[in-house]
Coordinates of C-alpha atoms and ligand atoms in Angstrom, one line a residue:
X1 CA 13.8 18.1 22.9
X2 CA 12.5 21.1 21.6
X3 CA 11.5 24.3 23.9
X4 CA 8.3 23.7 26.5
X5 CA 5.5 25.4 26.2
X6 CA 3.4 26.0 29.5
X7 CA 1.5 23.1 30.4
X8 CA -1.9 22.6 30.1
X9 CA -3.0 23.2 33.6
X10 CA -0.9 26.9 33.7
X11 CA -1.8 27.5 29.7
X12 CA -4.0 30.9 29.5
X13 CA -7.2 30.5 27.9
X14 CA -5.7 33.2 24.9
X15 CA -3.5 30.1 24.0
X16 CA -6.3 28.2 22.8
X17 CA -6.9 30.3 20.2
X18 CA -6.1 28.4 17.2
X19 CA -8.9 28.9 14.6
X20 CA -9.6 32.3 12.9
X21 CA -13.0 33.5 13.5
X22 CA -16.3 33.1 11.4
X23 CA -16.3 36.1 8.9
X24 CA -13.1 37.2 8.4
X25 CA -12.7 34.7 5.0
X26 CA -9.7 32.9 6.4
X27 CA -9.7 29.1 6.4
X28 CA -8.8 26.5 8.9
X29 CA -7.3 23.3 7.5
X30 CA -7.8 20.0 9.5
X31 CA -4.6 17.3 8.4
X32 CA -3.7 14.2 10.3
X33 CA 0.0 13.9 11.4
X34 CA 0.6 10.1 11.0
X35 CA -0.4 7.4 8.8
X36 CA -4.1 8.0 8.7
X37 CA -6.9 7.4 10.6
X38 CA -6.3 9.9 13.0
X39 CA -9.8 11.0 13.7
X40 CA -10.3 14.1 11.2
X41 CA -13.6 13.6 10.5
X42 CA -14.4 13.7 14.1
X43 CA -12.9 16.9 14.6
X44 CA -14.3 18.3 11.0
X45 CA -17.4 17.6 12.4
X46 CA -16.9 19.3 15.7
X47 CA -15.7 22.6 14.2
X48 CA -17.6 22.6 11.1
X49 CA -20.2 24.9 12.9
X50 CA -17.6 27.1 13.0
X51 CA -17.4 27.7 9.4
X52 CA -19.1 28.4 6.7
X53 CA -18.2 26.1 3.7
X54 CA -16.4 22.5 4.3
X55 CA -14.2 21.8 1.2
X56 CA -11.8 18.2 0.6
X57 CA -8.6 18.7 -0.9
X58 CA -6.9 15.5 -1.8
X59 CA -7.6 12.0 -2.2
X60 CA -10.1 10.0 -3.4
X61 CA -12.4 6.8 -2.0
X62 CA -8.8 5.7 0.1
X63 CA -10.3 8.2 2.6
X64 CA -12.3 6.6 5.5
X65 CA -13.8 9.6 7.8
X66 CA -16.0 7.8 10.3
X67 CA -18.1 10.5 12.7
X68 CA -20.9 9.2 15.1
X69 CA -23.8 11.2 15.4
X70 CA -26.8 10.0 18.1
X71 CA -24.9 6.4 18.6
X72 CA -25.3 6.6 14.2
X73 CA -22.1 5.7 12.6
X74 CA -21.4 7.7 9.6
X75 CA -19.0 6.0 6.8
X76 CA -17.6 8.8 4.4
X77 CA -14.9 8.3 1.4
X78 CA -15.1 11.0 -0.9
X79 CA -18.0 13.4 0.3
X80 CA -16.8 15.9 2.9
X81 CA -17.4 15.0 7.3
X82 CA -19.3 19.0 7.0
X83 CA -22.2 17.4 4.9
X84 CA -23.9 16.2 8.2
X85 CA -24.2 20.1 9.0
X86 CA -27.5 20.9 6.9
X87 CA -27.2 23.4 5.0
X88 CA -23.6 23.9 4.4
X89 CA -22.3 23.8 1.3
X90 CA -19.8 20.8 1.1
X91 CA -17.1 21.2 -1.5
X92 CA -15.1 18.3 -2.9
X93 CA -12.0 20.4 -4.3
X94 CA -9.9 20.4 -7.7
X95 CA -7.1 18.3 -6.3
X96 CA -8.9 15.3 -5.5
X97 CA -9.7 12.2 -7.8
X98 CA -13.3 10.9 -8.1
X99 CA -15.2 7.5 -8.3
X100 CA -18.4 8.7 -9.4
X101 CA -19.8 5.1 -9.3
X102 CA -18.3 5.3 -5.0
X103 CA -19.7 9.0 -4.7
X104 CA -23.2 7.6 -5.8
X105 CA -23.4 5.4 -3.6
X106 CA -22.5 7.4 -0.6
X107 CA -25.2 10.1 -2.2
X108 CA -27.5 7.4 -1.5
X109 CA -26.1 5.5 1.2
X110 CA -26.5 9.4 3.1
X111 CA -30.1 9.9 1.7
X112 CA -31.1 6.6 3.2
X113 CA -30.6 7.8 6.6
X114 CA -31.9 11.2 6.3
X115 CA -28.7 13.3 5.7
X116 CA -29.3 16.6 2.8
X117 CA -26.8 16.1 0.0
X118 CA -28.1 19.1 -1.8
X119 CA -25.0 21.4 -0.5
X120 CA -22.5 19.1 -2.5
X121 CA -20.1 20.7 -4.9
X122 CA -17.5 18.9 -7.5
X123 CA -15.2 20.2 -9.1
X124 CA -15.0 20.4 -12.7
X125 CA -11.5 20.1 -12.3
X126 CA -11.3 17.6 -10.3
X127 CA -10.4 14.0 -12.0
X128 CA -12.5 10.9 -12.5
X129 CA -11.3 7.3 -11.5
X130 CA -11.9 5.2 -14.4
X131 CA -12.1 1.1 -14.5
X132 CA -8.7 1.2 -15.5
X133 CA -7.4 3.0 -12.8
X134 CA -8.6 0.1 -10.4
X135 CA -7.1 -2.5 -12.4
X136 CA -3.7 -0.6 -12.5
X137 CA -3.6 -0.2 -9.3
X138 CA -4.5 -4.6 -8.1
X139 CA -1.7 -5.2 -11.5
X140 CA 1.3 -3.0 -9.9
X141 CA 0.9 -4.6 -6.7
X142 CA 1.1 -7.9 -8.0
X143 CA 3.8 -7.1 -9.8
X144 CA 5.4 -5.7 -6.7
X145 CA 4.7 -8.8 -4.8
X146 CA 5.7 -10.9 -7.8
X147 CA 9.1 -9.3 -7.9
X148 CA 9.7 -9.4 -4.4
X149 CA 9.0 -5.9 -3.9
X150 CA 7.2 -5.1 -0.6
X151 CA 3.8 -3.8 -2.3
X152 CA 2.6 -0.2 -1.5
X153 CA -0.6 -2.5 0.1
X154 CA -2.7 0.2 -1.8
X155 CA -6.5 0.5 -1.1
X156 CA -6.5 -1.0 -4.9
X157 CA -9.3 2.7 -5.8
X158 CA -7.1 3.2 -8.4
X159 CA -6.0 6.4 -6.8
X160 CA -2.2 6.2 -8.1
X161 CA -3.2 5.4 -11.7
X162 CA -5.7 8.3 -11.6
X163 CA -3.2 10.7 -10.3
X164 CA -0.7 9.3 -12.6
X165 CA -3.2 10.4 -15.4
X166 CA -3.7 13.4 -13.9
X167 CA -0.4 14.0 -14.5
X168 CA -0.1 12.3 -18.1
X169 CA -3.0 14.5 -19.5
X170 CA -3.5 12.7 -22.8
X171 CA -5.7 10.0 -20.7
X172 CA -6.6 12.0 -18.1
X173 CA -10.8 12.2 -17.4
X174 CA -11.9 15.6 -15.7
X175 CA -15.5 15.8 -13.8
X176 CA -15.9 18.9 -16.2
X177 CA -15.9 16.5 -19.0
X178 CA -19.0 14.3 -17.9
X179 CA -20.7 17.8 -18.8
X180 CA -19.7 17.7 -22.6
X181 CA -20.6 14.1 -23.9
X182 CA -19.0 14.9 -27.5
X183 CA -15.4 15.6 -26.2
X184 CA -16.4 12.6 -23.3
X185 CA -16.7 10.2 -26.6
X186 CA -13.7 11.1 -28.4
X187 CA -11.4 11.0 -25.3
X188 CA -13.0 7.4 -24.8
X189 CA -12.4 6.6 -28.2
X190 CA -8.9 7.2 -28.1
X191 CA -8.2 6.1 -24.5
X192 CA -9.9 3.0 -24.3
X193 CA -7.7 0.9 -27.0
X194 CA -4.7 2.9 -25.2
X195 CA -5.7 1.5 -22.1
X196 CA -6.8 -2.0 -22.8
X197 CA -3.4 -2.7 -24.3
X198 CA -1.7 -1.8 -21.3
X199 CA -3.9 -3.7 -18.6
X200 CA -3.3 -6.5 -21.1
X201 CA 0.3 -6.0 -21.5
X202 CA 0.4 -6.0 -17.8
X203 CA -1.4 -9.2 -17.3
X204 CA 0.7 -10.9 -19.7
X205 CA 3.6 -9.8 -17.8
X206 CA 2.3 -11.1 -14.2
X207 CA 1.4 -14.8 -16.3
X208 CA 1.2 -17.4 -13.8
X209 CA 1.4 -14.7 -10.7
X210 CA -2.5 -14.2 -12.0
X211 CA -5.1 -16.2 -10.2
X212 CA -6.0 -18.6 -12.2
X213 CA -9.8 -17.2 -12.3
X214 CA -8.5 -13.8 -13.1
X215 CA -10.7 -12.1 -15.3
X216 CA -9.5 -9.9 -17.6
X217 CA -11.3 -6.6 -18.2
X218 CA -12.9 -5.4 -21.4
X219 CA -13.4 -2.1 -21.6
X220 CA -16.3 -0.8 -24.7
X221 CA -16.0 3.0 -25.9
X222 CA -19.9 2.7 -26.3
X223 CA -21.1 1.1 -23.2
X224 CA -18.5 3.3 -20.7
X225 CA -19.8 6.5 -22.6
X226 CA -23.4 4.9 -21.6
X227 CA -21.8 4.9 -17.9
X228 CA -20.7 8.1 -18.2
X229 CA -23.8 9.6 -19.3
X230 CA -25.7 7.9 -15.9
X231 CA -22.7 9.6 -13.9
X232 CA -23.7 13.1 -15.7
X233 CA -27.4 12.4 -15.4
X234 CA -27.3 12.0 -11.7
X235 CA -23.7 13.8 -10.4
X236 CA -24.2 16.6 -13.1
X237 CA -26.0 19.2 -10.9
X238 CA -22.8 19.2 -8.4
X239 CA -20.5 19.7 -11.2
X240 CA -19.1 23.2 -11.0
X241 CA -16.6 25.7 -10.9
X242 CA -15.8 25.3 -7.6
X243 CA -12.5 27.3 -7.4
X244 CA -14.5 30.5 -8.4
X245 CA -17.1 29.1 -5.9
X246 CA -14.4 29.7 -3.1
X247 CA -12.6 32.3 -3.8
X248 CA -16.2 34.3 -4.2
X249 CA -16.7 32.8 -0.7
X250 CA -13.8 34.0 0.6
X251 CA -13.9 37.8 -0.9
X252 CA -17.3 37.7 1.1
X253 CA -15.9 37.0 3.9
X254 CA -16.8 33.6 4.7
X255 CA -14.6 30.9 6.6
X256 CA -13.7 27.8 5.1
X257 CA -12.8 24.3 6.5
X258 CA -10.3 22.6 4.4
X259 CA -10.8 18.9 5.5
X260 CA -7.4 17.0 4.8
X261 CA -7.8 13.1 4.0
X262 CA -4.9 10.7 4.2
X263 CA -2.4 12.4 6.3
X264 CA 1.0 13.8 6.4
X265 CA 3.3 10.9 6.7
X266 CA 1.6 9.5 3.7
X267 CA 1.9 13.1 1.4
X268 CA 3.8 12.1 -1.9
X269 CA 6.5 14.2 -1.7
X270 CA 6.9 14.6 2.1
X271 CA 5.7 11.4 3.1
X272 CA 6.9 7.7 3.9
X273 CA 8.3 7.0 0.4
X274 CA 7.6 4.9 -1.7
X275 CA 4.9 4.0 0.8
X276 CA 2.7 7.0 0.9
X277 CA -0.5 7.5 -1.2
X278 CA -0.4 9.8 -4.0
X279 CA -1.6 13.5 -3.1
X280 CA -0.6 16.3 -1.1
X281 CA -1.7 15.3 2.1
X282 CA -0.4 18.1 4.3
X283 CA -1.6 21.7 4.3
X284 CA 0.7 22.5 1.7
X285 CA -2.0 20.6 -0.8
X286 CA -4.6 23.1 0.7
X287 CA -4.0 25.8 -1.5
X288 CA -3.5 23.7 -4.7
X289 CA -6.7 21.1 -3.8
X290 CA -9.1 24.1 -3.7
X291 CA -7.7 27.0 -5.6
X292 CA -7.3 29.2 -2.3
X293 CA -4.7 31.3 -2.4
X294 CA -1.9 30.1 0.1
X295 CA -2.3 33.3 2.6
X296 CA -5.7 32.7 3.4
X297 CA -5.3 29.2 5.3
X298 CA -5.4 30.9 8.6
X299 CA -4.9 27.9 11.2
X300 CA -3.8 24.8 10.7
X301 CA -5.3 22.0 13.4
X302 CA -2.9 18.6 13.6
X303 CA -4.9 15.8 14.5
X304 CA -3.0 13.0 16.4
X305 CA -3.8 9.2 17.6
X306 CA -2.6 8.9 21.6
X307 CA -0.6 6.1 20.1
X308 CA 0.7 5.2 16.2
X309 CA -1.4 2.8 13.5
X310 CA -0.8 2.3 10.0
X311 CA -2.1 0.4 6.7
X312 CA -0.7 -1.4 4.4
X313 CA 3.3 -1.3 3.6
X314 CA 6.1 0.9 5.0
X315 CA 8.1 0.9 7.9
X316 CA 6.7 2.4 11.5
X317 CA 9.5 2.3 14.0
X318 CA 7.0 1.9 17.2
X319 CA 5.1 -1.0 15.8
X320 CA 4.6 -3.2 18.1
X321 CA 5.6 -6.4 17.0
X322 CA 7.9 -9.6 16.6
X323 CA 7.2 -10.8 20.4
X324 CA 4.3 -12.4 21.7
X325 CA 3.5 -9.9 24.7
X326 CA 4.2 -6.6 22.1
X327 CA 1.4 -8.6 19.8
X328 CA -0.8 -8.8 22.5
X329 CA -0.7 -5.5 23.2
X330 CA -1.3 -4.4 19.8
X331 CA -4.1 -6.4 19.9
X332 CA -5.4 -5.4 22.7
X333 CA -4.9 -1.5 21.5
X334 CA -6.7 -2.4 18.2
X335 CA -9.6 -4.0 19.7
X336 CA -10.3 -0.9 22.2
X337 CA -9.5 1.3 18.9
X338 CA -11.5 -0.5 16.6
X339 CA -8.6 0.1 14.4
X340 CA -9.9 -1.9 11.4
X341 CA -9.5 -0.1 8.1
X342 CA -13.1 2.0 7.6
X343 CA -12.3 1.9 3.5
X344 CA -11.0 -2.0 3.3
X345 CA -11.4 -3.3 6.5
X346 CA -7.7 -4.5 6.9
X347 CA -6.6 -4.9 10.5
X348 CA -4.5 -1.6 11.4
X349 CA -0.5 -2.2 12.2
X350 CA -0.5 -0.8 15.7
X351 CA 2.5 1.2 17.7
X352 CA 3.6 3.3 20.9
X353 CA 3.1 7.1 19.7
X354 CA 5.8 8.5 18.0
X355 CA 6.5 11.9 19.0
X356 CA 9.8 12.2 16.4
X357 CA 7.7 11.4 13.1
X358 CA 4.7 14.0 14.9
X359 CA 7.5 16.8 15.5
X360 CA 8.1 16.3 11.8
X361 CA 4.5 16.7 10.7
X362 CA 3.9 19.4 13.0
X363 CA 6.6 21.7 11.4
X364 CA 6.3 20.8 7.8
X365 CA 2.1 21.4 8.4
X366 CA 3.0 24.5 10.6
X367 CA 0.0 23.8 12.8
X368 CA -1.6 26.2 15.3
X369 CA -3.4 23.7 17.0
X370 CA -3.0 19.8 18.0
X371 CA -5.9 17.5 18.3
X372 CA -5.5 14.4 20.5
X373 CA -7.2 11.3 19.7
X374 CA -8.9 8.2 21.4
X375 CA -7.3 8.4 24.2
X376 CA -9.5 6.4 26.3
X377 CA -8.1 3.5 23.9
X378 CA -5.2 3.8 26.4
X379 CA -6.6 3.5 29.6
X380 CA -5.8 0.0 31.8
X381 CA -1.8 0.1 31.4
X382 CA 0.6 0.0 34.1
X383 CA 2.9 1.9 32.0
X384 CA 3.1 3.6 28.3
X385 CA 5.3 4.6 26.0
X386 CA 6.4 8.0 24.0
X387 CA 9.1 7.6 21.0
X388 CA 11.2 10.8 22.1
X389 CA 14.4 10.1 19.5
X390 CA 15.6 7.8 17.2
X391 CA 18.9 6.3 17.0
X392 CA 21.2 4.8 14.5
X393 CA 22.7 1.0 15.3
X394 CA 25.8 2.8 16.9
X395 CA 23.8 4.6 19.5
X396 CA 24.3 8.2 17.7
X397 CA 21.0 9.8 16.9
X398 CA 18.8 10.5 14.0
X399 CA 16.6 12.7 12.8
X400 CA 13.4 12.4 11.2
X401 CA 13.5 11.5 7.3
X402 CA 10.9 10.8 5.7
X403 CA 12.2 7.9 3.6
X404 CA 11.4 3.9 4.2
X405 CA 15.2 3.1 3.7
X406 CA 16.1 5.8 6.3
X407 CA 13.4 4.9 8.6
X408 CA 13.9 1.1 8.2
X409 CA 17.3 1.5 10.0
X410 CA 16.5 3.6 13.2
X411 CA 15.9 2.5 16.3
X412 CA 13.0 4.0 18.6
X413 CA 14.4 5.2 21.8
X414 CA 11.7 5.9 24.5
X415 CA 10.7 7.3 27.3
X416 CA 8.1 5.6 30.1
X417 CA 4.7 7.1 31.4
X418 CA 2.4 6.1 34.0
X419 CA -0.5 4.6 32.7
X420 CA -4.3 5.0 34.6
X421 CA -7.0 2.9 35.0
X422 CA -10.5 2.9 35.0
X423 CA -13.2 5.0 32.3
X424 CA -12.2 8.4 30.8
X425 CA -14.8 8.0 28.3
X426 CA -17.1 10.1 30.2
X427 CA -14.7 12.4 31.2
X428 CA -15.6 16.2 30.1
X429 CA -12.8 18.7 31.3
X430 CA -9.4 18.4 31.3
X431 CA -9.2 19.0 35.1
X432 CA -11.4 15.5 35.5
X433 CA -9.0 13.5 33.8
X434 CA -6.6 11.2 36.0
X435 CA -3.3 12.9 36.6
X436 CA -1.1 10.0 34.7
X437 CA -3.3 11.3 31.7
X438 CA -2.9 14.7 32.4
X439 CA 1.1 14.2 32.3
X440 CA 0.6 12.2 29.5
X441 CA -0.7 14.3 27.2
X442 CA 1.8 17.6 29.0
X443 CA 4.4 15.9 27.7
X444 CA 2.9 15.7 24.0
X445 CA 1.9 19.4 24.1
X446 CA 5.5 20.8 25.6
X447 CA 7.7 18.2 23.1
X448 CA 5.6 19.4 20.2
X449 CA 5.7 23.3 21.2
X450 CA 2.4 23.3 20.2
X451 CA -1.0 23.9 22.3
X452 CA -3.6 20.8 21.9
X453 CA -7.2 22.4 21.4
X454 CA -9.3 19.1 21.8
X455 CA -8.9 15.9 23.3
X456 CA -11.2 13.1 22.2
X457 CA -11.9 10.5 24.7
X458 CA -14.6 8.2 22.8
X459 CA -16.2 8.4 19.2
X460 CA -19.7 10.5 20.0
X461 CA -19.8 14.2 19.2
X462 CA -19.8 14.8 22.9
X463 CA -17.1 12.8 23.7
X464 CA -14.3 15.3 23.1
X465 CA -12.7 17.9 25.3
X466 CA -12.2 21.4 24.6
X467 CA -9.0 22.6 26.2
X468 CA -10.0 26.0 27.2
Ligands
LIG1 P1 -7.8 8.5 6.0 O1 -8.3 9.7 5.3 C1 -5.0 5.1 6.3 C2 -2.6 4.2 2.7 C3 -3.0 2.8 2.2 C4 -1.6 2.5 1.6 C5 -1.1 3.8 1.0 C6 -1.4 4.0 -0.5 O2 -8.9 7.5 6.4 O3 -6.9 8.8 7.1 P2 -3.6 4.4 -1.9 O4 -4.8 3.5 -2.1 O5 -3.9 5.8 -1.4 O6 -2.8 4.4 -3.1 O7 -2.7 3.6 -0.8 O8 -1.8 4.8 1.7 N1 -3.8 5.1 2.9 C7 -4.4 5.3 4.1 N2 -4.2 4.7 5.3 N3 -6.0 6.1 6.2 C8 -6.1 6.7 5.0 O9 -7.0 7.7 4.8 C9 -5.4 6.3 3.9 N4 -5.3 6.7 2.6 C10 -4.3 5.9 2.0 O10 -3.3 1.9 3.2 O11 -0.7 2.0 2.5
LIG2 MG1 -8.6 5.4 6.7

């Protein structure tokens, strides 16, 4: 176990210094340290006051930042937690990949209820998720599944496809580009055929695996570039050069949030592979997602669940699952979570906290500052669980690798916590929680050498405790 740090209830108040301050043009980045989910948007919204400018990195419409604001549930997918702080310019970064047909809707879906859109800001650079992308993406999991493959279990935005093209360049679609409807139509020209003749060589390939009532798409030059020129009409006025946009920012002194989606366990190259998604999740995408150069991300806040979900594919070695009374409890955990997927809805796979993948994330993110997570969900156990080391089938143990063969073969080894009853959900300092909660979360903070800044004991803004 690595060094302790002083607990919580010794800590000095100088240790909970983990953000810079407003005005001195360095930025805090917010990633989550499992598989997702972890509450960043929450704490976004809690420190976006803080800062000047809130900009997204990564990702695309995958994301699912749920904040509640007056009892008021707030959705987001591609438009930054900071928009519901009037006024501040909310910047969706170079690195990320667009649906402009998803970002619409939010626009509106926001408007609806009241909420200023007018500080949003969309990279020229960053790239646009095309039809084709979406059906890419439902096509190569099918084909996983057909070839007895475990499928990635993708949110099916076509975010790998996009990336992919990203990549590719030939194909690839910019946000820039919506701007200049010439180059637009001749990129369409010569992608569409390009593209249509793989989705059907791909179809042709899955044959019978196809539902019967699948309906092949069509893609027109004309009427996309008729698409595309609704998309410029109403997304044009966002469109911008927002790398220059920040960097100004940040030579006049302003403070940036850079709000991670995803999370670290999922990053491409330091993630869960092959079943991550298909950015750089961690901090380490900061600097490329925005155009910041890599010495001005100034702190670096971890956000962690009290326990361990995940979507989709991949191996987590604290799920709980495979015996009746484990399923329960998962089910019981995901009910008091609501841990339903907020992009698909898909129930969330659901597992003791796992302290060895969280060390991992911690390092490789080089976080300042931890953020714990519902953890009223855990209230009502007679005992809990922490993953403190893993072990191979001979009893020798194992690091943390982050590979799904590697991690399909370790065994969790744990250690057993006290668990407390009754409501913490209206608890508002650290001293007021129960002691078994108080251990609990000493133990997190002196395994991960790391001081926790903020524990969140229920989804309203007020429901979250700043450790002083
Ligand atoms: P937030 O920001 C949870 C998972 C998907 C899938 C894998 C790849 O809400 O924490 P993709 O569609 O990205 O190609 O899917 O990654 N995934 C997430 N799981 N929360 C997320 O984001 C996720 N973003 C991607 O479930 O297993
Ligand atoms: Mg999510």
């Amino acid at each position: 176990m690595p060094a302790a740090s002083s607990s919580i209830a010794s800590r000095s108040p100088a240790a909970a210094h983990h953000t810079p301050r407003a005005g001195t043009g360095l930025a805090t980045a917010v990633v989550g340290l499992q598989w997702g989910d972890e509450g960043k948007g929450k704490i976004v919204d809690a420190i976006a006051p803080k800062h000047d400018i809130v900009a997204r990195y990564n990702g695309g419409a995958n994301a699912g930042h749920s904040v509640v604001v007056a009892g008021e549930r707030f959705a987001l997918h591609l438009i930054p937690a900071g928009i519901l702080h009037k006024g501040k310019p909310a910047v969706v970064g170079c690195g990320t990949v667009i649906d402009p047909d998803w970002i619409l809707k939010e626009i509106d879906g926001l408007a609806a209820r009241g909420v200023d859109c007018s500080g949003l800001l969309l990279s020229d650079r960053a790239h646009v998720v095309m039809p084709w992308h979406k059906d890419e993406d439902e096509l190569r999991e099918r084909w996983l599944a057909k070839t007895s493959v475990e499928p990635i279990g993708t949110t099916k935005r076509g975010i790998g496809p996009c990336y992919a093209d990203k990549v590719q360049r030939g194909t690839a679609i910019r946000m820039g580009d919506l701007l200049r409807p010439d180059v637009l139509a001749g990129k369409l020209a010569s992608t569409v055929p390009f593209k249509q003749a793989i989705i059907g060589a791909m179809a042709a390939a899955l044959g019978p695996a196809l539902p019967a009532d699948y309906a092949m798409p069509q893609y027109s030059a004309q009427a996309l570039a008729e698409h595309c020129a609704i998309w410029q009409a109403r997304l044009g006025k966002y469109i911008t050069d927002t790398t220059q946009f920040l960097l100004d920012a940040q030579d006049a002194g302003k403070s940036i949030l850079l709000e991670g989606a995803n999370a670290t366990l999922l990053d491409v190259d330091h993630g869960t592979y092959p079943y991550v998604t298909s950015s750089s999740t961690s901090s380490l995408g900061a600097p490329a997602g925005t155009g910041l150069p890599l010495a001005s991300v100034g702190a670096v806040l971890g956000v962690m669940k009290s326990y361990s979900t995940r979507v989709g594919g991949g191996v987590m070695p604290t799920e709980l699952i495979g015996n009746p009374a484990d399923e329960a409890l998962a089910q019981t955990i995901r009910t008091r979570g609501r841990e339903f997927g907020t992009t698909t809805g898909r129930p969330r796979r659901v597992g003791w906290l796992d302290l060895v993948a969280v060390r991992y994330s911690v390092r490789l993110n080089g976080c300042t500052g931890l953020c714990l997570m519902l953890l009223d969900v855990l209230e009502g156990h007679q005992s809990l669980r922490i993953c403190t080391g893993y072990r191979a089938s001979d009893g020798s143990p194992l690091p943390f690798v982050p590979d799904a063969n590697w991690l399909s073969a370790v065994t969790a080894e744990y250690q057993d916590f006290a668990g407390w009853q009754g409501d913490i959900s209206g608890v508002r300092s650290m001293s007021d929680l129960p002691t078994a909660a108080r251990r609990y979360i000493d133990f997190i903070e002196e395994y991960l050498a790391t001081p926790i800044s903020m524990v969140s004991i229920g989804p309203g803004r007020e429901q979250l405790i700043e450790v002083k």
